[in-house]
mmCIF file of C-alpha atoms in Angstrom:
data_model
loop_
_atom_site.group_PDB
_atom_site.id
_atom_site.type_symbol
_atom_site.label_atom_id
_atom_site.label_comp_id
_atom_site.label_asym_id
_atom_site.label_seq_id
_atom_site.Cartn_x
_atom_site.Cartn_y
_atom_site.Cartn_z
ATOM 1 C CA GLY A 26 80.339 111.911 114.796
ATOM 2 C CA LEU A 27 82.923 114.538 115.701
ATOM 3 C CA GLY A 28 85.267 111.902 117.073
ATOM 4 C CA ASP A 29 85.436 110.252 113.653
ATOM 5 C CA VAL A 30 86.246 113.525 111.913
ATOM 6 C CA TYR A 31 89.019 114.162 114.399
ATOM 7 C CA LYS A 32 90.368 110.628 114.075
ATOM 8 C CA ARG A 33 90.430 110.956 110.275
ATOM 9 C CA GLN A 34 92.588 114.071 110.457
ATOM 10 C CA GLU A 35 94.974 112.191 112.703
ATOM 11 C CA SER A 36 95.970 109.676 110.041
ATOM 12 C CA GLN A 37 99.633 109.913 108.986
ATOM 13 C CA ALA A 38 99.540 107.775 105.852
ATOM 14 C CA ILE A 39 97.388 105.617 103.574
ATOM 15 C CA LEU A 40 97.850 101.856 103.570
ATOM 16 C CA LEU A 41 96.573 100.212 100.374
ATOM 17 C CA LEU A 42 96.688 96.432 100.457
ATOM 18 C CA GLY A 43 95.551 93.936 97.875
ATOM 19 C CA PRO A 44 96.239 90.430 96.620
ATOM 20 C CA THR A 45 98.664 89.814 93.793
ATOM 21 C CA ALA A 46 97.297 90.930 90.364
ATOM 22 C CA SER A 47 94.504 93.067 91.859
ATOM 23 C CA GLY A 48 95.585 96.389 90.332
ATOM 24 C CA LYS A 49 97.108 98.079 93.418
ATOM 25 C CA THR A 50 100.029 99.584 91.513
ATOM 26 C CA ALA A 51 97.858 101.153 88.805
ATOM 27 C CA LEU A 52 95.483 102.627 91.394
ATOM 28 C CA ALA A 53 98.322 104.068 93.492
ATOM 29 C CA LEU A 54 99.918 105.639 90.405
ATOM 30 C CA ARG A 55 96.607 107.251 89.408
ATOM 31 C CA LEU A 56 96.273 108.666 92.922
ATOM 32 C CA ALA A 57 99.841 109.994 92.836
ATOM 33 C CA GLU A 58 99.038 111.838 89.582
ATOM 34 C CA GLU A 59 96.410 113.871 91.423
ATOM 35 C CA ILE A 60 97.849 114.242 94.936
ATOM 36 C CA PRO A 61 101.482 115.041 95.801
ATOM 37 C CA SER A 62 102.576 111.723 97.261
ATOM 38 C CA GLU A 63 105.317 109.098 97.421
ATOM 39 C CA ILE A 64 104.916 105.336 97.390
ATOM 40 C CA ILE A 65 106.359 103.051 100.064
ATOM 41 C CA SER A 66 106.316 99.496 98.740
ATOM 42 C CA ILE A 67 105.048 96.972 101.319
ATOM 43 C CA ASP A 68 106.237 93.880 99.470
ATOM 44 C CA SER A 69 108.720 91.252 100.620
ATOM 45 C CA ALA A 70 109.726 90.344 97.038
ATOM 46 C CA LEU A 71 110.267 93.855 95.652
ATOM 47 C CA VAL A 72 113.039 94.562 98.187
ATOM 48 C CA TYR A 73 115.368 92.310 96.166
ATOM 49 C CA ARG A 74 117.555 93.561 93.364
ATOM 50 C CA HIS A 75 117.816 91.423 90.159
ATOM 51 C CA MET A 76 114.302 90.019 90.745
ATOM 52 C CA ASP A 77 112.163 92.096 88.397
ATOM 53 C CA ILE A 78 110.083 89.921 86.101
ATOM 54 C CA GLY A 79 108.807 87.296 88.536
ATOM 55 C CA THR A 80 107.936 89.952 91.131
ATOM 56 C CA ALA A 81 106.018 92.184 88.675
ATOM 57 C CA LYS A 82 108.187 95.094 89.789
ATOM 58 C CA PRO A 83 106.937 98.534 88.698
ATOM 59 C CA THR A 84 108.560 99.662 85.439
ATOM 60 C CA LYS A 85 111.358 102.247 85.308
ATOM 61 C CA GLU A 86 108.796 104.704 83.883
ATOM 62 C CA GLU A 87 106.375 104.074 86.749
ATOM 63 C CA MET A 88 109.134 104.504 89.319
ATOM 64 C CA ALA A 89 110.254 107.724 87.620
ATOM 65 C CA ALA A 90 106.707 109.150 87.567
ATOM 66 C CA VAL A 91 106.400 109.055 91.363
ATOM 67 C CA PRO A 92 109.097 108.407 94.006
ATOM 68 C CA HIS A 93 109.087 104.758 95.178
ATOM 69 C CA HIS A 94 110.745 103.441 98.339
ATOM 70 C CA LEU A 95 111.867 99.998 99.609
ATOM 71 C CA ILE A 96 112.289 98.560 96.115
ATOM 72 C CA ASN A 97 115.719 97.157 95.072
ATOM 73 C CA ILE A 98 117.306 97.683 98.480
ATOM 74 C CA ILE A 99 119.045 94.334 99.128
ATOM 75 C CA GLU A 100 120.723 91.449 97.302
ATOM 76 C CA PRO A 101 118.827 88.143 96.861
ATOM 77 C CA THR A 102 121.389 86.511 99.195
ATOM 78 C CA GLU A 103 120.417 88.890 102.036
ATOM 79 C CA CYS A 104 117.498 88.867 104.477
ATOM 80 C CA TYR A 105 114.918 91.525 105.279
ATOM 81 C CA SER A 106 112.446 91.027 108.113
ATOM 82 C CA ALA A 107 109.072 92.486 109.119
ATOM 83 C CA ALA A 108 110.971 94.341 111.861
ATOM 84 C CA ASP A 109 113.342 95.835 109.251
ATOM 85 C CA PHE A 110 110.328 96.903 107.215
ATOM 86 C CA ALA A 111 108.584 98.472 110.214
ATOM 87 C CA GLN A 112 111.654 100.512 111.070
ATOM 88 C CA ASP A 113 112.175 101.689 107.476
ATOM 89 C CA CYS A 114 108.486 102.451 106.983
ATOM 90 C CA VAL A 115 108.178 104.623 110.110
ATOM 91 C CA ARG A 116 111.273 106.615 109.079
ATOM 92 C CA LEU A 117 110.032 107.066 105.494
ATOM 93 C CA VAL A 118 106.529 108.167 106.529
ATOM 94 C CA GLU A 119 108.089 110.954 108.570
ATOM 95 C CA GLU A 120 110.475 111.995 105.769
ATOM 96 C CA ILE A 121 107.708 112.053 103.139
ATOM 97 C CA ARG A 122 105.383 114.055 105.396
ATOM 98 C CA ASN A 123 108.210 116.531 106.054
ATOM 99 C CA ARG A 124 108.374 117.038 102.288
ATOM 100 C CA GLY A 125 104.689 118.014 102.412
ATOM 101 C CA LYS A 126 103.536 114.878 100.622
ATOM 102 C CA VAL A 127 101.192 111.995 101.407
ATOM 103 C CA PRO A 128 102.851 108.613 102.105
ATOM 104 C CA LEU A 129 101.094 105.809 100.183
ATOM 105 C CA ILE A 130 102.058 102.400 101.565
ATOM 106 C CA VAL A 131 101.135 99.983 98.783
ATOM 107 C CA GLY A 132 101.511 96.224 98.406
ATOM 108 C CA GLY A 133 100.485 92.783 99.537
ATOM 109 C CA THR A 134 102.817 91.500 102.273
ATOM 110 C CA MET A 135 100.389 91.063 105.158
ATOM 111 C CA LEU A 136 103.061 90.294 107.751
ATOM 112 C CA TYR A 137 104.613 93.704 107.104
ATOM 113 C CA ALA A 138 101.182 95.341 107.368
ATOM 114 C CA LYS A 139 100.600 93.600 110.681
ATOM 115 C CA ALA A 140 103.955 94.885 111.951
ATOM 116 C CA VAL A 141 103.112 98.558 111.348
ATOM 117 C CA ARG A 142 99.417 98.266 112.255
ATOM 118 C CA GLU A 143 99.820 96.298 115.471
ATOM 119 C CA GLY A 144 103.465 96.707 116.400
ATOM 120 C CA LEU A 145 106.013 93.927 116.714
ATOM 121 C CA SER A 146 105.918 91.065 119.140
ATOM 122 C CA PRO A 147 108.846 91.122 121.578
ATOM 123 C CA LEU A 148 110.936 88.385 119.962
ATOM 124 C CA PRO A 149 114.662 88.501 120.635
ATOM 125 C CA ALA A 150 117.180 88.798 117.834
ATOM 126 C CA THR A 151 119.181 85.646 117.207
ATOM 127 C CA ASP A 152 122.170 85.060 119.459
ATOM 128 C CA PRO A 153 124.959 83.453 117.346
ATOM 129 C CA ALA A 154 126.127 81.303 120.299
ATOM 130 C CA VAL A 155 122.630 79.888 120.848
ATOM 131 C CA ARG A 156 122.166 79.345 117.117
ATOM 132 C CA GLU A 157 125.459 77.444 116.953
ATOM 133 C CA LYS A 158 124.541 75.278 119.937
ATOM 134 C CA ILE A 159 121.229 74.306 118.329
ATOM 135 C CA GLY A 160 122.992 73.763 115.008
ATOM 136 C CA GLU A 161 125.336 71.289 116.683
ATOM 137 C CA GLU A 162 122.413 69.530 118.317
ATOM 138 C CA LEU A 163 120.747 69.326 114.909
ATOM 139 C CA SER A 164 123.712 67.608 113.272
ATOM 140 C CA ALA A 165 124.252 65.303 116.268
ATOM 141 C CA LYS A 166 120.656 64.170 116.900
ATOM 142 C CA GLY A 167 118.763 65.028 113.712
ATOM 143 C CA LEU A 168 115.651 67.117 113.088
ATOM 144 C CA PRO A 169 113.062 64.627 114.475
ATOM 145 C CA ALA A 170 114.724 64.835 117.904
ATOM 146 C CA LEU A 171 114.623 68.647 117.821
ATOM 147 C CA TYR A 172 110.989 68.565 116.757
ATOM 148 C CA GLU A 173 110.156 66.331 119.716
ATOM 149 C CA ARG A 174 112.002 68.662 122.078
ATOM 150 C CA LEU A 175 110.001 71.577 120.707
ATOM 151 C CA ARG A 176 106.791 69.612 121.254
ATOM 152 C CA ALA A 177 107.801 69.177 124.894
ATOM 153 C CA VAL A 178 108.414 72.883 125.546
ATOM 154 C CA ASP A 179 105.956 74.476 123.093
ATOM 155 C CA SER A 180 103.361 72.034 121.764
ATOM 156 C CA LYS A 181 101.313 74.879 120.243
ATOM 157 C CA THR A 182 104.152 75.849 117.890
ATOM 158 C CA ALA A 183 105.054 72.205 117.199
ATOM 159 C CA ASP A 184 101.465 71.561 116.069
ATOM 160 C CA ARG A 185 101.622 74.549 113.753
ATOM 161 C CA LEU A 186 104.929 73.610 112.077
ATOM 162 C CA ALA A 187 105.701 70.903 109.569
ATOM 163 C CA PRO A 188 108.076 68.298 111.084
ATOM 164 C CA ALA A 189 110.489 69.048 108.206
ATOM 165 C CA ASP A 190 110.546 72.839 108.693
ATOM 166 C CA THR A 191 114.153 73.076 109.902
ATOM 167 C CA GLN A 192 114.319 76.860 109.879
ATOM 168 C CA ARG A 193 111.229 77.486 112.024
ATOM 169 C CA ILE A 194 111.817 74.577 114.397
ATOM 170 C CA THR A 195 115.360 75.724 115.174
ATOM 171 C CA ARG A 196 114.230 79.361 115.489
ATOM 172 C CA ALA A 197 111.472 78.371 117.957
ATOM 173 C CA LEU A 198 114.023 76.459 120.044
ATOM 174 C CA GLU A 199 116.455 79.400 119.917
ATOM 175 C CA VAL A 200 113.757 81.730 121.279
ATOM 176 C CA PHE A 201 112.923 79.254 124.043
ATOM 177 C CA GLU A 202 116.611 78.948 125.003
ATOM 178 C CA MET A 203 117.018 82.723 125.130
ATOM 179 C CA THR A 204 113.792 83.716 126.891
ATOM 180 C CA GLY A 205 112.601 80.572 128.668
ATOM 181 C CA LYS A 206 109.235 81.224 127.015
ATOM 182 C CA PRO A 207 107.496 79.493 124.103
ATOM 183 C CA ILE A 208 107.597 81.515 120.876
ATOM 184 C CA SER A 209 103.801 81.118 120.632
ATOM 185 C CA GLU A 210 103.369 82.960 123.939
ATOM 186 C CA LEU A 211 105.666 85.817 122.864
ATOM 187 C CA THR A 212 104.062 86.288 119.430
ATOM 188 C CA ALA A 213 100.631 86.472 121.099
ATOM 189 C CA GLN A 214 101.734 89.600 122.987
ATOM 190 C CA LYS A 215 100.640 92.684 121.096
ATOM 191 C CA GLY A 216 102.897 95.648 120.587
ATOM 192 C CA GLU A 217 101.734 99.222 120.048
ATOM 193 C CA PRO A 218 100.711 100.381 116.545
ATOM 194 C CA LEU A 219 103.749 102.095 115.022
ATOM 195 C CA LEU A 220 101.796 104.459 112.746
ATOM 196 C CA ARG A 221 98.291 105.900 112.529
ATOM 197 C CA LEU A 222 97.125 104.576 109.177
ATOM 198 C CA SER A 223 93.978 104.768 107.101
ATOM 199 C CA SER A 224 93.794 101.187 105.841
ATOM 200 C CA TYR A 225 92.193 100.136 102.568
ATOM 201 C CA ALA A 226 92.053 96.692 100.981
ATOM 202 C CA LEU A 227 91.334 95.883 97.332
ATOM 203 C CA LEU A 228 89.081 92.838 97.434
ATOM 204 C CA PRO A 229 88.403 91.274 94.020
ATOM 205 C CA PRO A 230 84.674 90.383 93.953
ATOM 206 C CA ASP A 231 85.142 87.435 91.609
ATOM 207 C CA ARG A 232 87.670 84.727 92.489
ATOM 208 C CA ALA A 233 87.459 83.202 88.986
ATOM 209 C CA VAL A 234 88.406 86.490 87.326
ATOM 210 C CA LEU A 235 91.362 86.919 89.691
ATOM 211 C CA HIS A 236 92.478 83.331 88.972
ATOM 212 C CA ALA A 237 92.352 83.993 85.238
ATOM 213 C CA ARG A 238 94.386 87.188 85.661
ATOM 214 C CA ILE A 239 96.971 85.352 87.750
ATOM 215 C CA ALA A 240 97.376 82.616 85.117
ATOM 216 C CA GLU A 241 97.549 85.218 82.348
ATOM 217 C CA ARG A 242 100.159 87.228 84.209
ATOM 218 C CA PHE A 243 102.315 84.202 85.004
ATOM 219 C CA LYS A 244 102.372 83.153 81.351
ATOM 220 C CA LEU A 245 103.300 86.715 80.386
ATOM 221 C CA MET A 246 106.188 86.653 82.906
ATOM 222 C CA ILE A 247 107.533 83.497 81.238
ATOM 223 C CA LYS A 248 107.221 85.178 77.844
ATOM 224 C CA ASN A 249 109.062 88.234 79.195
ATOM 225 C CA GLY A 250 112.082 86.167 80.252
ATOM 226 C CA PHE A 251 111.300 84.986 83.794
ATOM 227 C CA LEU A 252 113.287 81.739 83.364
ATOM 228 C CA GLU A 253 116.334 83.636 82.081
ATOM 229 C CA GLU A 254 116.081 85.857 85.161
ATOM 230 C CA VAL A 255 116.084 82.825 87.483
ATOM 231 C CA LYS A 256 119.001 81.288 85.550
ATOM 232 C CA ARG A 257 121.032 84.444 86.224
ATOM 233 C CA LEU A 258 120.077 84.315 89.912
ATOM 234 C CA MET A 259 121.123 80.645 90.172
ATOM 235 C CA ALA A 260 124.544 81.568 88.781
ATOM 236 C CA MET A 261 125.142 84.240 91.444
ATOM 237 C CA PRO A 262 127.643 83.331 94.176
ATOM 238 C CA GLY A 263 126.050 82.396 97.488
ATOM 239 C CA MET A 264 122.610 81.664 96.000
ATOM 240 C CA HIS A 265 120.610 78.703 97.359
ATOM 241 C CA ASP A 266 117.044 77.610 96.786
ATOM 242 C CA TYR A 267 116.321 77.837 100.533
ATOM 243 C CA LEU A 268 117.095 81.563 100.836
ATOM 244 C CA PRO A 269 114.100 83.798 101.713
ATOM 245 C CA SER A 270 114.337 85.513 98.298
ATOM 246 C CA MET A 271 113.747 82.182 96.569
ATOM 247 C CA ARG A 272 110.638 81.604 98.667
ATOM 248 C CA SER A 273 109.032 84.405 96.621
ATOM 249 C CA VAL A 274 106.182 82.946 94.623
ATOM 250 C CA GLY A 275 107.230 81.406 91.276
ATOM 251 C CA TYR A 276 110.979 81.435 91.959
ATOM 252 C CA ARG A 277 111.258 78.130 93.809
ATOM 253 C CA GLN A 278 109.131 76.485 91.099
ATOM 254 C CA ALA A 279 111.363 77.945 88.349
ATOM 255 C CA TRP A 280 114.496 76.819 90.257
ATOM 256 C CA ASN A 281 113.172 73.243 90.414
ATOM 257 C CA TYR A 282 112.393 73.240 86.693
ATOM 258 C CA LEU A 283 115.797 74.677 85.752
ATOM 259 C CA SER A 284 117.447 72.053 88.020
ATOM 260 C CA GLY A 285 115.735 69.363 85.934
ATOM 261 C CA LEU A 286 113.374 68.267 88.731
ATOM 262 C CA THR A 287 110.108 69.006 86.887
ATOM 263 C CA THR A 288 108.754 69.406 83.373
ATOM 264 C CA PHE A 289 107.971 72.814 81.888
ATOM 265 C CA ASP A 290 104.212 72.208 82.119
ATOM 266 C CA ALA A 291 104.500 71.086 85.739
ATOM 267 C CA PHE A 292 106.524 74.228 86.487
ATOM 268 C CA LYS A 293 103.877 76.460 84.891
ATOM 269 C CA GLU A 294 101.035 74.755 86.786
ATOM 270 C CA ALA A 295 102.932 74.873 90.085
ATOM 271 C CA GLY A 296 103.802 78.559 89.652
ATOM 272 C CA ILE A 297 100.196 79.514 88.921
ATOM 273 C CA ALA A 298 98.911 77.340 91.791
ATOM 274 C CA ALA A 299 101.381 78.899 94.246
ATOM 275 C CA THR A 300 100.354 82.401 93.166
ATOM 276 C CA ARG A 301 96.672 81.530 93.641
ATOM 277 C CA GLN A 302 97.441 80.143 97.099
ATOM 278 C CA LEU A 303 99.203 83.383 97.978
ATOM 279 C CA ALA A 304 96.218 85.441 96.768
ATOM 280 C CA LYS A 305 93.870 83.278 98.831
ATOM 281 C CA ARG A 306 95.952 83.837 101.993
ATOM 282 C CA GLN A 307 96.154 87.572 101.285
ATOM 283 C CA ILE A 308 92.361 87.828 100.872
ATOM 284 C CA THR A 309 91.663 85.810 104.044
ATOM 285 C CA TRP A 310 94.058 88.054 105.948
ATOM 286 C CA MET A 311 92.554 91.291 104.572
ATOM 287 C CA ARG A 312 89.020 90.167 105.411
ATOM 288 C CA SER A 313 90.039 89.612 109.028
ATOM 289 C CA MET A 314 91.710 93.024 109.414
ATOM 290 C CA GLN A 315 89.967 95.449 111.753
ATOM 291 C CA GLU A 316 89.238 99.051 110.744
ATOM 292 C CA THR A 317 89.924 98.487 107.076
ATOM 293 C CA ILE A 318 87.803 99.890 104.270
ATOM 294 C CA LEU A 319 87.223 97.366 101.483
ATOM 295 C CA LEU A 320 87.419 98.595 97.896
ATOM 296 C CA ASN A 321 86.289 96.844 94.730
ATOM 297 C CA PRO A 322 89.176 96.848 92.224
ATOM 298 C CA ASP A 323 86.646 96.728 89.357
ATOM 299 C CA GLU A 324 85.158 100.086 90.426
ATOM 300 C CA LYS A 325 88.327 101.968 89.577
ATOM 301 C CA ASP A 326 86.933 105.515 89.610
ATOM 302 C CA LEU A 327 85.023 104.985 92.840
ATOM 303 C CA SER A 328 88.112 103.507 94.539
ATOM 304 C CA LEU A 329 90.236 106.406 93.293
ATOM 305 C CA ASP A 330 87.665 108.883 94.596
ATOM 306 C CA THR A 331 87.624 107.300 98.059
ATOM 307 C CA LEU A 332 91.408 107.307 98.320
ATOM 308 C CA LYS A 333 91.614 110.855 96.959
ATOM 309 C CA LYS A 334 89.314 112.160 99.710
ATOM 310 C CA GLU A 335 91.469 110.424 102.314
ATOM 311 C CA ALA A 336 94.676 111.793 100.785
ATOM 312 C CA GLU A 337 93.248 115.315 100.751
ATOM 313 C CA GLN A 338 92.466 114.978 104.469
ATOM 314 C CA ILE A 339 96.057 113.990 105.200
ATOM 315 C CA LEU A 340 97.397 116.751 102.981
ATOM 316 C CA SER A 341 95.332 119.438 104.693
ATOM 317 C CA GLY A 342 96.586 118.143 108.038
ATOM 318 C CA LEU A 343 100.161 118.643 106.784
ATOM 319 C CA GLN A 344 99.519 122.200 105.712
ATOM 320 C CA ASN A 345 98.069 123.358 109.043
#
């Protein structure tokens, strides 16, 4: 009805999500050839510099063909949160629209998508004094004691976390210390959507085909020098295997192999398995997203057509 037409004109940007190896990048680049647009990467691995091969970063040519944002913005020793992304994304959408172009937010990090689509939950930033206090308690009493204390104040979160997950257990206790509320209660509170987005999700119809593409791509990464890339990262000052950058799929597995903990074949299997797990989580998440139009990555022209119509709507809204 009329309401729908009006709502469509209201959209500020296109969000194109998809699992790893589903062809998001290629589709976005084809769209950018036809509609004046800029790409905002929504990907927690592409923010890191020096991590190019294992993240399947767009090529220099691809990045030159259309402006890309939020790629290569921090060092692998630094952290970048969903809140950081949300803030950067809102700013960039406005800047790109002011240039008379359509913002295309493209990638596969669902937590970032949730942040801009639903707003952020009101979690406090870490207080160094509180963090230190809990750090001291950790070294004095050990992790099992902290886990039990978390169970006492927030059993819901304790059930959800692995008893060995130091980072999340201590963070949950920090939040409780600072707010007097369980982290599970705070994260359940919804914020306001930060942007009006037209959301699309590339959903591969055939799991087996996606699995084959993932395996193929991982082997190609190895051939293209992925292990050399991880070797260089390991040699950088301040690098550890527990940093968020090294939680990017494939990197932890490569680190373990290069540290002599696993065989080459075990590394390859583990890397492919981890990538498949990621794709499975991404697909589950996309299926559960409200108000999202599902596209079949195999129907490339049809998908392009759908996105083009949406982009034209946004463009005409900019010109009025």
